[in-house]
Structure formats: structure tokens, C-alpha cells
Coordinates of C-alpha atoms and ligand atoms in Angstrom, one line a residue:
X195 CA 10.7 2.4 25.9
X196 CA 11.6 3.8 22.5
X197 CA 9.1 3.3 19.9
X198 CA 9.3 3.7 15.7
X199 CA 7.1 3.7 12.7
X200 CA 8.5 0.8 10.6
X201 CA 8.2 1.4 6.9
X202 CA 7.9 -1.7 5.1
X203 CA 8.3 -1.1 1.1
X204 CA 7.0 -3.4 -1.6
X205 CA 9.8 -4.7 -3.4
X206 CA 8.6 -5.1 -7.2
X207 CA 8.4 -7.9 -9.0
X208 CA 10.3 -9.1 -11.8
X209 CA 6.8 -9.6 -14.0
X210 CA 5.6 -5.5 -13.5
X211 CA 4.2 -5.0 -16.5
X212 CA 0.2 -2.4 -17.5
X213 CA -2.0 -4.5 -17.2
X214 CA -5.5 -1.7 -17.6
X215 CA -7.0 -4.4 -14.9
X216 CA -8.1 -1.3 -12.5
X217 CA -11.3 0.0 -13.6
X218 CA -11.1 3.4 -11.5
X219 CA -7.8 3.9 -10.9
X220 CA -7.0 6.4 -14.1
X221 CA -3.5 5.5 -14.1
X222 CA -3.8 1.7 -14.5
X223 CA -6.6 2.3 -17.5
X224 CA -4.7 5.0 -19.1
X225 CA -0.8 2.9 -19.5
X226 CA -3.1 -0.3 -20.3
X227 CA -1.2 -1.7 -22.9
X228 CA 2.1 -0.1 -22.7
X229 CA 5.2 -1.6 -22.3
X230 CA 7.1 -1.6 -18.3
X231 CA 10.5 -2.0 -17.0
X232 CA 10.7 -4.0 -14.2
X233 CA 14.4 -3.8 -13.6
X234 CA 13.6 0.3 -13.5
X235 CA 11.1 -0.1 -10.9
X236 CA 12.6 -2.1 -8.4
X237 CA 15.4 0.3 -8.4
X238 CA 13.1 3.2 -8.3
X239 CA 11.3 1.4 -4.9
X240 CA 15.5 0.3 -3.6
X241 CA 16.4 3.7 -4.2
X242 CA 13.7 5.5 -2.2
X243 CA 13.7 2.4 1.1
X244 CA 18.1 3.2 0.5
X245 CA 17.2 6.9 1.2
X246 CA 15.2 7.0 4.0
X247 CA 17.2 4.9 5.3
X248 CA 20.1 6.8 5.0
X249 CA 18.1 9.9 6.6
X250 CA 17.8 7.6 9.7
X251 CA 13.9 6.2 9.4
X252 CA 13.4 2.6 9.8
X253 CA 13.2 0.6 6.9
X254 CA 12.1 -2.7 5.8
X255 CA 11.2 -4.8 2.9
X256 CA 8.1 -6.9 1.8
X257 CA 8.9 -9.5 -0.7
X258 CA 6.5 -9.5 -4.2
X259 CA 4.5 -12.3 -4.8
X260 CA 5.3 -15.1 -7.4
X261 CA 3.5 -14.5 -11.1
X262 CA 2.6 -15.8 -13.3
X263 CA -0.1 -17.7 -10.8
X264 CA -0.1 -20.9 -12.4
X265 CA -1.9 -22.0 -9.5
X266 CA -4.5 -19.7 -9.9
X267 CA -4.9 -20.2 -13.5
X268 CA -5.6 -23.8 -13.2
X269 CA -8.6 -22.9 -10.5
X270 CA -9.8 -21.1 -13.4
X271 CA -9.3 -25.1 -15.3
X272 CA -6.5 -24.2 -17.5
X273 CA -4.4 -28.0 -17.0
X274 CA -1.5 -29.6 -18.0
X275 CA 2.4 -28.9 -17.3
X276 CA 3.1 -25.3 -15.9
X277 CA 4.3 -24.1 -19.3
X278 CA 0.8 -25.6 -21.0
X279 CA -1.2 -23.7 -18.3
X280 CA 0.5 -20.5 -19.4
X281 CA 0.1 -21.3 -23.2
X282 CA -3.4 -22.1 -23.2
X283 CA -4.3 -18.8 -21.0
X284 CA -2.5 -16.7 -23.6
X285 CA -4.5 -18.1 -26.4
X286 CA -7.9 -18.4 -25.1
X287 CA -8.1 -15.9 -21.8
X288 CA -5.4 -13.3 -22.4
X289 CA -6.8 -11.1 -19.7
X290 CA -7.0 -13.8 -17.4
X291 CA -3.2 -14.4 -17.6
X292 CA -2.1 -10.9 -17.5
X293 CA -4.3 -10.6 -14.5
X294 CA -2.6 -13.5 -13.3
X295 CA 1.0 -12.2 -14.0
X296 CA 0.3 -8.4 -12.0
X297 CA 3.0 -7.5 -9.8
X298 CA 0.3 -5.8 -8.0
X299 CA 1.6 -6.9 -4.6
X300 CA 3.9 -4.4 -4.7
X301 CA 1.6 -1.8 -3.1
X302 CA 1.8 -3.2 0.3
X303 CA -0.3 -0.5 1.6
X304 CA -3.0 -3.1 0.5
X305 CA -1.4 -5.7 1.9
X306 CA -2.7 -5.7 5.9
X307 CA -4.4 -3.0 8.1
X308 CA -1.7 -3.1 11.3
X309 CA -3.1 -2.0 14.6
X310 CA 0.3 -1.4 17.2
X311 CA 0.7 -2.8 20.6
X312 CA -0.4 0.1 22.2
X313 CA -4.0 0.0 21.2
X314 CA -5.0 -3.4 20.9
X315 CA -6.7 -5.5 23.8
X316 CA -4.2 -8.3 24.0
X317 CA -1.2 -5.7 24.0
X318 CA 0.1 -7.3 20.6
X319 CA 0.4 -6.2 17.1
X320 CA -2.3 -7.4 14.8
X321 CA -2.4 -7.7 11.1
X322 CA -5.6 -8.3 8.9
X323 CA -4.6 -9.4 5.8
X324 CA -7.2 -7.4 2.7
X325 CA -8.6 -9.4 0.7
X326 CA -8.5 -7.2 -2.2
X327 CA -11.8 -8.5 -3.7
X328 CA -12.5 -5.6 -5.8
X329 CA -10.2 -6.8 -8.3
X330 CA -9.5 -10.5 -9.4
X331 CA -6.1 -10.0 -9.8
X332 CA -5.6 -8.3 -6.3
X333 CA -7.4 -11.0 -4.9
X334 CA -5.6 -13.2 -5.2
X335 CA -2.8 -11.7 -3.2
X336 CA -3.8 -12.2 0.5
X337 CA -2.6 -16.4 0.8
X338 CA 1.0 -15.6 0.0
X339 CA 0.6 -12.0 1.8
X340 CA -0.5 -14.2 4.6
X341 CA 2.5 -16.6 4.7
X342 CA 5.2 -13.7 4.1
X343 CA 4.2 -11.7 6.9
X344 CA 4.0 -14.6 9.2
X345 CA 7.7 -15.2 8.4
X346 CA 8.7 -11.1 8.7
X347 CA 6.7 -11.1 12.3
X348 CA 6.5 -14.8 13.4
X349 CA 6.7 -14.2 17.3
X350 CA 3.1 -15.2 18.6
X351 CA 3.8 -12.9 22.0
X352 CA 4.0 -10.3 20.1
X353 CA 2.2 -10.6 17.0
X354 CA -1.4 -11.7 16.2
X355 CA -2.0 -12.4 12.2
X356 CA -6.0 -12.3 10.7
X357 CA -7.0 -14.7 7.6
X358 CA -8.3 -12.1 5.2
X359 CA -12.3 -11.5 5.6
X360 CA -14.9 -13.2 3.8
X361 CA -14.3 -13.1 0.3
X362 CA -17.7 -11.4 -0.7
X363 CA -18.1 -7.3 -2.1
X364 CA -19.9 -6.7 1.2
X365 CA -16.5 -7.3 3.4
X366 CA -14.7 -5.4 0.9
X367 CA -11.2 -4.6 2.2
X368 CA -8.4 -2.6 0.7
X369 CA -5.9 -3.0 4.1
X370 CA -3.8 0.4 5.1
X371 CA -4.8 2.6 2.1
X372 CA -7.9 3.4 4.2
X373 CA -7.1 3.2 7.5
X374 CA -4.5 5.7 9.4
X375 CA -3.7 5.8 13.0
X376 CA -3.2 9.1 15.4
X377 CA -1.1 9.7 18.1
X378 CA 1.2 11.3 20.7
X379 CA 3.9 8.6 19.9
X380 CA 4.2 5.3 18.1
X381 CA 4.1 3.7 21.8
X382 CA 1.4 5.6 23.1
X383 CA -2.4 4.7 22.6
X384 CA -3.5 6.3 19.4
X385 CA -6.9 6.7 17.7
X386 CA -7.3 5.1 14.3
X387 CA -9.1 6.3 11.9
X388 CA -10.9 4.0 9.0
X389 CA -12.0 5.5 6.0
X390 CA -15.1 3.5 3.9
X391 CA -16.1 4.0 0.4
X392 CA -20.1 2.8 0.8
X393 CA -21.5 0.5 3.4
X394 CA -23.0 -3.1 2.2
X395 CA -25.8 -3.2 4.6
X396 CA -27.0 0.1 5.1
X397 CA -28.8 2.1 2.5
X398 CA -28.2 5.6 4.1
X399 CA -24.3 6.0 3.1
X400 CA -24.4 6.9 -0.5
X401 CA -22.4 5.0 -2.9
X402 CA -20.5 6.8 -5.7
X403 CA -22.2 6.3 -9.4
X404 CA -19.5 5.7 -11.5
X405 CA -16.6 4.1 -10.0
X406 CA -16.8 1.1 -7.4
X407 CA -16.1 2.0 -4.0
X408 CA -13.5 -1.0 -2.8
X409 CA -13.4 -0.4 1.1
X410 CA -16.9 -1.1 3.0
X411 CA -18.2 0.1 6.5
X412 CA -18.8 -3.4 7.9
X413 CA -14.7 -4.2 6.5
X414 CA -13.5 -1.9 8.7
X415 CA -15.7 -2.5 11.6
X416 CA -14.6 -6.5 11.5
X417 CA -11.1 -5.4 11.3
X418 CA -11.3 -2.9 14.4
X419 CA -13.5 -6.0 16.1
X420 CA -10.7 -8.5 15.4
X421 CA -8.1 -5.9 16.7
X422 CA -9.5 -5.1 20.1
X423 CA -9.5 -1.9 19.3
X424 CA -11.8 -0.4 22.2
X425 CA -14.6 2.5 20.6
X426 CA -12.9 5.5 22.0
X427 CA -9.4 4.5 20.2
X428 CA -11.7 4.7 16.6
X429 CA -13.1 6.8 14.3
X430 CA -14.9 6.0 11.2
X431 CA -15.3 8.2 7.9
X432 CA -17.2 8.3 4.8
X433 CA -15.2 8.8 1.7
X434 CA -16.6 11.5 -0.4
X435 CA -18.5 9.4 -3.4
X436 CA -18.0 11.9 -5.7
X437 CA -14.2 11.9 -5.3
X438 CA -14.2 8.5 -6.1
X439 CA -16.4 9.2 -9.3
X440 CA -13.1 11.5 -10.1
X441 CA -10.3 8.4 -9.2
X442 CA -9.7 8.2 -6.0
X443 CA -10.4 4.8 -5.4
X444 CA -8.1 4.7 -1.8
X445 CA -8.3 7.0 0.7
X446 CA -4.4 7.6 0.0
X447 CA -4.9 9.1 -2.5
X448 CA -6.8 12.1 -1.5
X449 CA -5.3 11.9 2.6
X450 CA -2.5 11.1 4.6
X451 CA -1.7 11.2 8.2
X452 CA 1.0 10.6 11.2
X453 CA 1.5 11.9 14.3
X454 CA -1.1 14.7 15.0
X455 CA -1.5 15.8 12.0
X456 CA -3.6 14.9 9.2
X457 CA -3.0 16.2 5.7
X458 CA -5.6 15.8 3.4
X459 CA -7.8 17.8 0.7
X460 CA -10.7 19.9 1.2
X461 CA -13.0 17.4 -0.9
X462 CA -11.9 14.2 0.4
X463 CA -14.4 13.4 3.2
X464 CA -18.5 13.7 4.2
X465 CA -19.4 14.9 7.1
X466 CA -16.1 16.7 7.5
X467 CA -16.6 18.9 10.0
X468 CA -17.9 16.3 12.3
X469 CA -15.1 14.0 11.8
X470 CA -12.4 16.5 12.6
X471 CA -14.4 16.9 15.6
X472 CA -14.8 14.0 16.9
X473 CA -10.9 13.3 15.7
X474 CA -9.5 15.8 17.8
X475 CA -11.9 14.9 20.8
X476 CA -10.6 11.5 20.8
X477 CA -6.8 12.5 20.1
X478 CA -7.1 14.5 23.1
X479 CA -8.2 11.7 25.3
X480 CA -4.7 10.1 24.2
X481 CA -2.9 12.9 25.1
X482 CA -2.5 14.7 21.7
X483 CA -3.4 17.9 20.0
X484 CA -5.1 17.4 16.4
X485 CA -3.2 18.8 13.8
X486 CA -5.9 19.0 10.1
X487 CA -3.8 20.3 7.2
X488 CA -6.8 21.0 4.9
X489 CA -5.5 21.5 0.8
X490 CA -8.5 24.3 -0.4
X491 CA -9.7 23.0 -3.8
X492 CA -8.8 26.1 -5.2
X493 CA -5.1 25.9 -4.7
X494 CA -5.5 22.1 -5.6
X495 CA -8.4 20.6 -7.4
X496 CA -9.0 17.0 -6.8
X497 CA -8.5 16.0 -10.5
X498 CA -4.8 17.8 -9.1
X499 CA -4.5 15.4 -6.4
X500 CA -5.1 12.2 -8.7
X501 CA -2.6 13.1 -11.2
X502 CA 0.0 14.2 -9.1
X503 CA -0.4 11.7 -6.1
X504 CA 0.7 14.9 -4.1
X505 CA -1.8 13.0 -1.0
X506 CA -0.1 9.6 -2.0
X507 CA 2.5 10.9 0.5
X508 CA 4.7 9.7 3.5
X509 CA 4.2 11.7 6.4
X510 CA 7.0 11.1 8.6
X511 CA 8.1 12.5 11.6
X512 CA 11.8 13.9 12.4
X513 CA 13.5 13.9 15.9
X514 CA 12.9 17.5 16.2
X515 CA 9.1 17.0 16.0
X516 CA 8.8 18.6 12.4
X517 CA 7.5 16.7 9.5
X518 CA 8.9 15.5 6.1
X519 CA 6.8 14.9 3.0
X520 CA 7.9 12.3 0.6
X521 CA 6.0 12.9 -2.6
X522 CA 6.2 12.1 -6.5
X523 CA 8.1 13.2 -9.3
X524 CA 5.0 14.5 -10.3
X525 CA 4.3 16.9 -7.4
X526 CA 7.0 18.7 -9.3
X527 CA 5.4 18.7 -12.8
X528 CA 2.2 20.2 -11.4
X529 CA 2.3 23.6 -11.0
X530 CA -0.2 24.2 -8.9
X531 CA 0.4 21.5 -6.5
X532 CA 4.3 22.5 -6.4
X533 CA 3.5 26.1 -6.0
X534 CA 0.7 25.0 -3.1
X535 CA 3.7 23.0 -1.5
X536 CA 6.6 26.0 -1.7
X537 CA 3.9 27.5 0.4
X538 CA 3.4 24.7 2.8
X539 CA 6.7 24.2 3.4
X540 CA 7.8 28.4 4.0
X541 CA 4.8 28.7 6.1
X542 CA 5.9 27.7 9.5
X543 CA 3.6 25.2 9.8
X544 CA 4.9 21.6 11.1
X545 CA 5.4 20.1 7.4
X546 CA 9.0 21.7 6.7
X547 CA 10.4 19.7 4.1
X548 CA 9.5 18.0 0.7
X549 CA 11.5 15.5 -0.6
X550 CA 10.9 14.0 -4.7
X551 CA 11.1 10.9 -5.9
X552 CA 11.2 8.9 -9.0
X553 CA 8.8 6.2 -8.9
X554 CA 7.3 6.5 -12.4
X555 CA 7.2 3.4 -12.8
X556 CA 4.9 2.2 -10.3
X557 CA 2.8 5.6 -10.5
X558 CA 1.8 4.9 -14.1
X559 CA 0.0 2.2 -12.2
X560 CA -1.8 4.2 -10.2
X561 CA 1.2 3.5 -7.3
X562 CA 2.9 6.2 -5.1
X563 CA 4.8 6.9 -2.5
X564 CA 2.7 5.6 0.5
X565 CA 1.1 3.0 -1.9
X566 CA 4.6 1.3 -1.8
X567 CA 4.8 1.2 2.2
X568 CA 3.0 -0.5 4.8
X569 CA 3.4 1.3 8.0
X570 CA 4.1 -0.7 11.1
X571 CA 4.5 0.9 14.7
X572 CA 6.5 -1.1 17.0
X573 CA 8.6 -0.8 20.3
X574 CA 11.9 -1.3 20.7
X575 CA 11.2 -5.0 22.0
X576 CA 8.8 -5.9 19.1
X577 CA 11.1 -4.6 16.7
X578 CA 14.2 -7.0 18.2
X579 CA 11.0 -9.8 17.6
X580 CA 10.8 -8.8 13.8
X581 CA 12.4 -11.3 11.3
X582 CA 16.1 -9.2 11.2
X583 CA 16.2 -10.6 7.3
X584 CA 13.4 -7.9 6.4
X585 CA 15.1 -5.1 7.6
X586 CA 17.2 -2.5 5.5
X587 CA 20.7 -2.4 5.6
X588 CA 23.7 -1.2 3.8
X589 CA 24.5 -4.8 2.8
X590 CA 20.7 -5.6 2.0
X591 CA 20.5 -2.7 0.0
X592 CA 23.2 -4.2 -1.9
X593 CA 22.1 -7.9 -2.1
X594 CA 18.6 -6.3 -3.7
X595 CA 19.9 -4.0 -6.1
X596 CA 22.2 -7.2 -7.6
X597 CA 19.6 -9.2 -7.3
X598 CA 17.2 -7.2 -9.0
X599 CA 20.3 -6.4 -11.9
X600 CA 21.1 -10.5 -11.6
X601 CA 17.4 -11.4 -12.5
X602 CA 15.1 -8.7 -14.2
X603 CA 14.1 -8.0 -17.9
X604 CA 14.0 -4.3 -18.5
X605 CA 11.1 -4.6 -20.8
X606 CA 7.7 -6.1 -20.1
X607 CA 4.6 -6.3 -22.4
X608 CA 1.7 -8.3 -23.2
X609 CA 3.0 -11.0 -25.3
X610 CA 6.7 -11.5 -22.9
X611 CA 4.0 -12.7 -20.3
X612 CA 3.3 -15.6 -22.2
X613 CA 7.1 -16.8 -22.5
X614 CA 7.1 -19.9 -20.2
X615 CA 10.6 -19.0 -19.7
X616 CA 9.3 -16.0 -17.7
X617 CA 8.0 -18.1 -15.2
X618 CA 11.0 -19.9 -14.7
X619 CA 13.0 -16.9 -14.4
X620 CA 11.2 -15.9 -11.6
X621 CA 10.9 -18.8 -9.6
X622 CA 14.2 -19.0 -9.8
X623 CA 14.8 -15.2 -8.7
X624 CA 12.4 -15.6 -5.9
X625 CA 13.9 -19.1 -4.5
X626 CA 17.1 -17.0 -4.0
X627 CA 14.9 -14.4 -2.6
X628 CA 13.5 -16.1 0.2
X629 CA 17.0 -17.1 0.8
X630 CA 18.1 -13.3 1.2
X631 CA 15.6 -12.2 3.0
X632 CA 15.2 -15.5 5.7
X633 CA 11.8 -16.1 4.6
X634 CA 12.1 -20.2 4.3
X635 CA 9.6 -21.5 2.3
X636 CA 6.5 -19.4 1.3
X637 CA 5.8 -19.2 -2.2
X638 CA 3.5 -22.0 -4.0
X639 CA 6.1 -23.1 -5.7
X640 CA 8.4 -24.1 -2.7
X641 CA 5.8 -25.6 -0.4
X642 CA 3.4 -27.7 -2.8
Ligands
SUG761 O1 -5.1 -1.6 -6.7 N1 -3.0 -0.8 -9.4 C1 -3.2 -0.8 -8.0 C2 -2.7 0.5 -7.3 C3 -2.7 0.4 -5.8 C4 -2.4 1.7 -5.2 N2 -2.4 1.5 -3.8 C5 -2.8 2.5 -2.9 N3 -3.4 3.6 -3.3 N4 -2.5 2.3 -1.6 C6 -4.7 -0.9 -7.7 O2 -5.5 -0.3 -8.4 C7 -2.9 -1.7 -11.6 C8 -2.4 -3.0 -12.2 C9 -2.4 -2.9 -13.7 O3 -3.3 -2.3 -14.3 O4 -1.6 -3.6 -14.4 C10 -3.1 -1.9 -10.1 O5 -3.4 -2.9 -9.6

């Protein structure tokens, strides 16, 4: 049976706006304060999901979540009407409602960790939503997360859905940013591979000293444990602490992988040589041949890598078994990192072709390429299962793009959050939304 990787893009929503609420990620804390576009950015996100599609990958869309969180602000005991809620954050928590307004779902490669078919015990696809509870204003993501990807894969045969874990530092959780899987081909049994900042519980993995580390051991062990994933389909990896110290506070951003192969830089990881041992040990016990792409720090240092995103990658494979690497505007600006990747490309190797984007928008938020997809392997029968309202087509592409022209500001800052008409604008845009997309009801707003 055929088999795919299913990239599912964040679409953003209509309240993006620079928040400076990610302590560690230098992007966030260096825009704090300026002002956004989100009309710009959703067509920045359309444009790149409309051109993959077009070069024949499959392509689907993850619907934002809907800000301002009135509902979180009053478990925070801001009261009254909706618009009084709003009003009184602005006056006496500011940073509460802008936390509360963050179109921070858009980086749906925070969204779930996905295990395919192929490796789990039950023969389904499971999804465990991340709890995101390094951040307040992530955290509150994973309920709605929950609900839309219920709708997108709502088939029980197929698909098995996990709450978030515990809501506590020690389960820490940051979803797909740290976790990439391995394999022959998206239906064959594959080896995935978690990636942990610190562990909770053990004192022997050091912890970096600046920056927090947002993915722990024991996350990533629960999630493999509610996956059925058996020991010899995973491996587990310490992030390098001090790379973290430097901003790299996901595994994306220093690492990507598909396939075989696994692109990533030479300061990413402890204990590397072991892991790329026992990676390709257990790749070959699947059948496949382990492909490491290491980037020398002395053709791209790792502060490089965090201000180009050139790691925050898509990997994806092309029917004649080569690779293509979707990367940022920024790769470009970089001359280091574009000079390192004319050599990559000319060198025979299995990564032939770069392709640039413009997503400045969502990088000055610390968001690139792969932070803007969640990756979902299916076969041909679980992709007939998937909700067919998610998936990009020609039409869709159009129905977005007016949306997004129909409803979006295309200027964002601090004060336009605290407009009660913003709220309204939205609700509105996302009612119609759901609507596109077949979602039925899962916002807040339409089910309480
Ligand atoms: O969690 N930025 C996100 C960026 C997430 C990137 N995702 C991956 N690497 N997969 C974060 O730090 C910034 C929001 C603000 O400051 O307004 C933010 O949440």
C-alpha cells in the first residue's frame, strides 16, 4: 500500500502580534514590542502549504486557535461581559492579555508528537497533545489543539488521540519539535527518535544554566509508553545544554530528519557518537541505512544556526529518492550558512535542492519552516479516513487566501489587542472557518 508524509501547516491567526513572552527563544525577546502583520503572515504560511503543494507533496492545514482567551482570562478572575474581561486585563495585567491574545498555535510542530500506524502496538496512529507548560501562553493551547485534531482525524479505527500529560515542569512537553522518526518508508516500521532538554527525576543529565530546557526525559518516555512504541523502534537523546544556553530551545532548531537521513549540527547533541550508533543499529533492524548529515561548527556556528533557522528545515523526500530542503529567507542572508548550503547541494550527496521562503513574519517569533508543520505519516487508507476539509487544494487555497484578505488587520500591536472589537472580528472569522474547513464546532466560543 502506498504511504505519505502529511504536512499539516499552522494557519496564522488573525491576532499574530510580538509578544517578548519566550524567555529563550532570541527571536521572540528581540521583536518584543514591535508591531506584526497578520494579514502578511498567513499569506506567507498559504503561500509556502500552495507551493508544496504544487510540487506534488501532501498538504494539509491546522486551524489557529481563538484569541483573545477570554476564557482563560477569567480563570485568572478578570469578570464581567467579554469586552469588560478584555478592558480590565489591559489596564491592570497587560502581559497577561497579550499572553492571552498569542497566535502561538501557529507552530503546530508543538502541537502533538504523531507516532504512524506502522510503529505503534494497536496498528493506529496516535497523537499526544503537548502541553506546552513552559510558557503560560503556550499552555494554554492543548484543549482546543485537542478538539481540532479530533475533527481533522476523527476515525477511532484508525486514530488514537492522548489528553496532554500532567500539567507540571517535570512532564514538560514541547510535541514534534523534539521528536523525529526514521525509516525505510512512511509505511514501514521506523525508529523514532526523542530528543530531551534535562530530565526531572534524575540528577545525572545536566540541565543548561541559563535558558529553561522545555522538553523532559520522563515527557518523552510517557509519550513513547502511551504510543506502544516497542524499545527497539526508540531512541532517546540528550540535547546539548549549552546549545540551549545559546537559543535553541527545540530540537528543530539545531536538527532535522526524514527518511534515513538526519541533518543536524555538529553541537547539537551529548553523547553523539553513541546516539548515531545506536540510530543506525536500530534503523538497520527496520531495514534502513542511516544517513547523519553532520554541519562542522566551523562552516556554521550554532549562534549561525539560531539566526538563520537553516536546521528549522523540511526535509522531504522526492520520488526519485533525493531530498529537498525547504529553509528561510534567512539561510540566504547568512553567508556562511548559504555558502555551507551551495556546497551541500553540489556535493552529490542525497540533499540536492534548496528551496527559500518568506516567512518573516513568523521567524521574527522564533518560527520557521518545520515550526509551521506537523508531520503526519499515513497510508493510503488512513489518509481516505482524514477529515477531506483539512486538506490542500486548489480551491482551499483559494477560500484561505480570501478569507485571510476578508478578515485580517495588516497591523498588530500592543494597544490593538485591547480593542474589544478584535475579538469580535475573530470570532466571527473563525465561525466561518470552522465552516471551510468542516471542523463543526470546536472553539470555546461555539460550544459553551
Ligand atoms: O514556543 N514563539 C514560539 C516559537 C515556536 C517555534 N516552534 C518550533 N521550534 N517548533 C515558542 O517560543 C513567541 C510568541 C511571542 O513572543 O509573541 C513564541 O511563542
Amino acid at each position: 500500500m502506498k504511504s505519505y508524509e502529511v504536512n499539516f501547516d499552522g494557519l496564522v491567526g488573525p491576532t499574530h502580534n510580538y509578544g517578548g513572552l519566550s524567555y529563550g527563544n532570541v527571536a521572540s525577546q528581540s521583536n518584543s514590542q514591535q508591531s506584526s502583520n497578520p494579514k502578511e503572515a498567513a499569506l506567507q504560511g498559504l503561500a509556502k502549504m500552495k507551493a508544496l503543494m504544487d510540487m506534488g507533496f501532501q498538504q494539509g492545514v491546522l486551524a489557529p486557535q481563538e484569541r483573545p482567551d477570554v476564557a482563560a482570562l477569567r480563570r485568572l478572575g478578570f469578570a464581567g461581559s467579554d469586552a469588560q474581561v478584555i478592558q480590565r486585563a489591559a489596564k491592570e495585567a497587560m502581559p497577561l492579555l497579550v499572553a492571552s491574545c498569542s497566535a502561538s498555535s501557529m507552530w503546530v510542530a508543538n502541537a502533538a508528537t504523531v507516532s504512524p500506524s506502522a510503529d505503534t502496538a494497536d496498528g493506529r496512529v496516535h497523537f499526544t497533545a503537548a502541553n506546552l507548560n513552559c510558557k503560560y501562553h503556550r499552555s494554554i493551547e492543548h484543549p482546543t489543539t485537542s478538539r481540532v485534531l479530533g475533527a481533522m482525524f476523527a476515525d477511532q479505527q484508525h486514530f488514537a488521540h492522548h489528553a496532554a500529560l500532567p500539567a507540571v515542569a517535570q512532564f514538560g512537553d514541547e510535541g514534534a519539535a523534539n521528536h523525529t522518526r526514521f525509516c525505510r518508508a512512511y509505511g514501514e516500521a521506523g525508529v523514532e527518535f526523542f530528543v530531551f532538554g534535562r530530565s526531572a527525576f534524575d540528577s545525572r543529565y545536566p540541565s543548561p544554566q541559563k535558558y529553561p530546557a522545555r522538553q523532559t526525559l520522563e515527557a518523552s518516555r510517557a509519550v513513547a509508553r502511551l504510543h506502544g512504541l516497542s524499545e527497539e523502534g526508540v531512541v532517546y537523546a540528550q540535547q546539548n545544554p549549552a546549545v540551549i544556553d545559546q537559543g535553541v530551545f527545540h530540537n528543530d532548531v539545531i536538527a532535522v530528519g526524514n527518511g534515513e537521513v538526519l541533518f543536524y549540527h555538529e553541537d547539537a547533541f551529548l553523547d553523539t557518537d553513541k546516539m548515531l550508533a545506536e540510530l543506525s543499529d536500530k534503523i538497520a533492524k527496520v531495514g534502513g541505512k542511516f544517513q547523519p548529515v553532520c554541519v562542522p561548527r566551523s562552516a556554521v556556528t550554532v549562534d549561525d544556526a539560531v539566526r538563520s533557522y537553516l536546521f528549522n528545515s523540511q526535509l522531504l523526500s522526492r520520488a526519485d529518492g533525493s531530498m529537498l530542503l525547504i529553509v528561510p529567507e534567512e539561510c540566504r542572508g547568512n553567508e556562511r550558512v548559504w555558502n555551507y548550503l551551495q556546497g551541500l547541494t553540489g556535493s552529490g550527496g542525497v540533499i540536492r535542492e534548496v528551496k527559500v521562503f518568506d516567512l518573516k513574519q513568523s521567524m521574527q517569533n522564533g518560527g520557521g519552516p518545520a515550526c509551521l508543520r506537523l508531520r503526519v505519516a499515513l497510508n493510503e487508507t488512513e489518509l481516505a479516513a482524514v477529515n477531506p476539509g483539512v486538506i490542500m487544494t486548489a480551491p482551499l487555497y483559494e477560500s484561505l487566501t480570501q478569507w485571510v484578505e476578508r478578515h485580517y488587520r495588516d497591523r498588530m500591536t500592543e494597544n490593538d489587542l485591547a480593542d474589544p472589537q478584535l475579538l469580535l472580528e475573530c470570532r466571527s472569522a473563525l465561525d466561518e472557518l470552522t465552516q471551510i474547513l468542516k471542523l463543526g464546532a470546536v472553539y470555546p466560543f461555539q460550544i459553551n
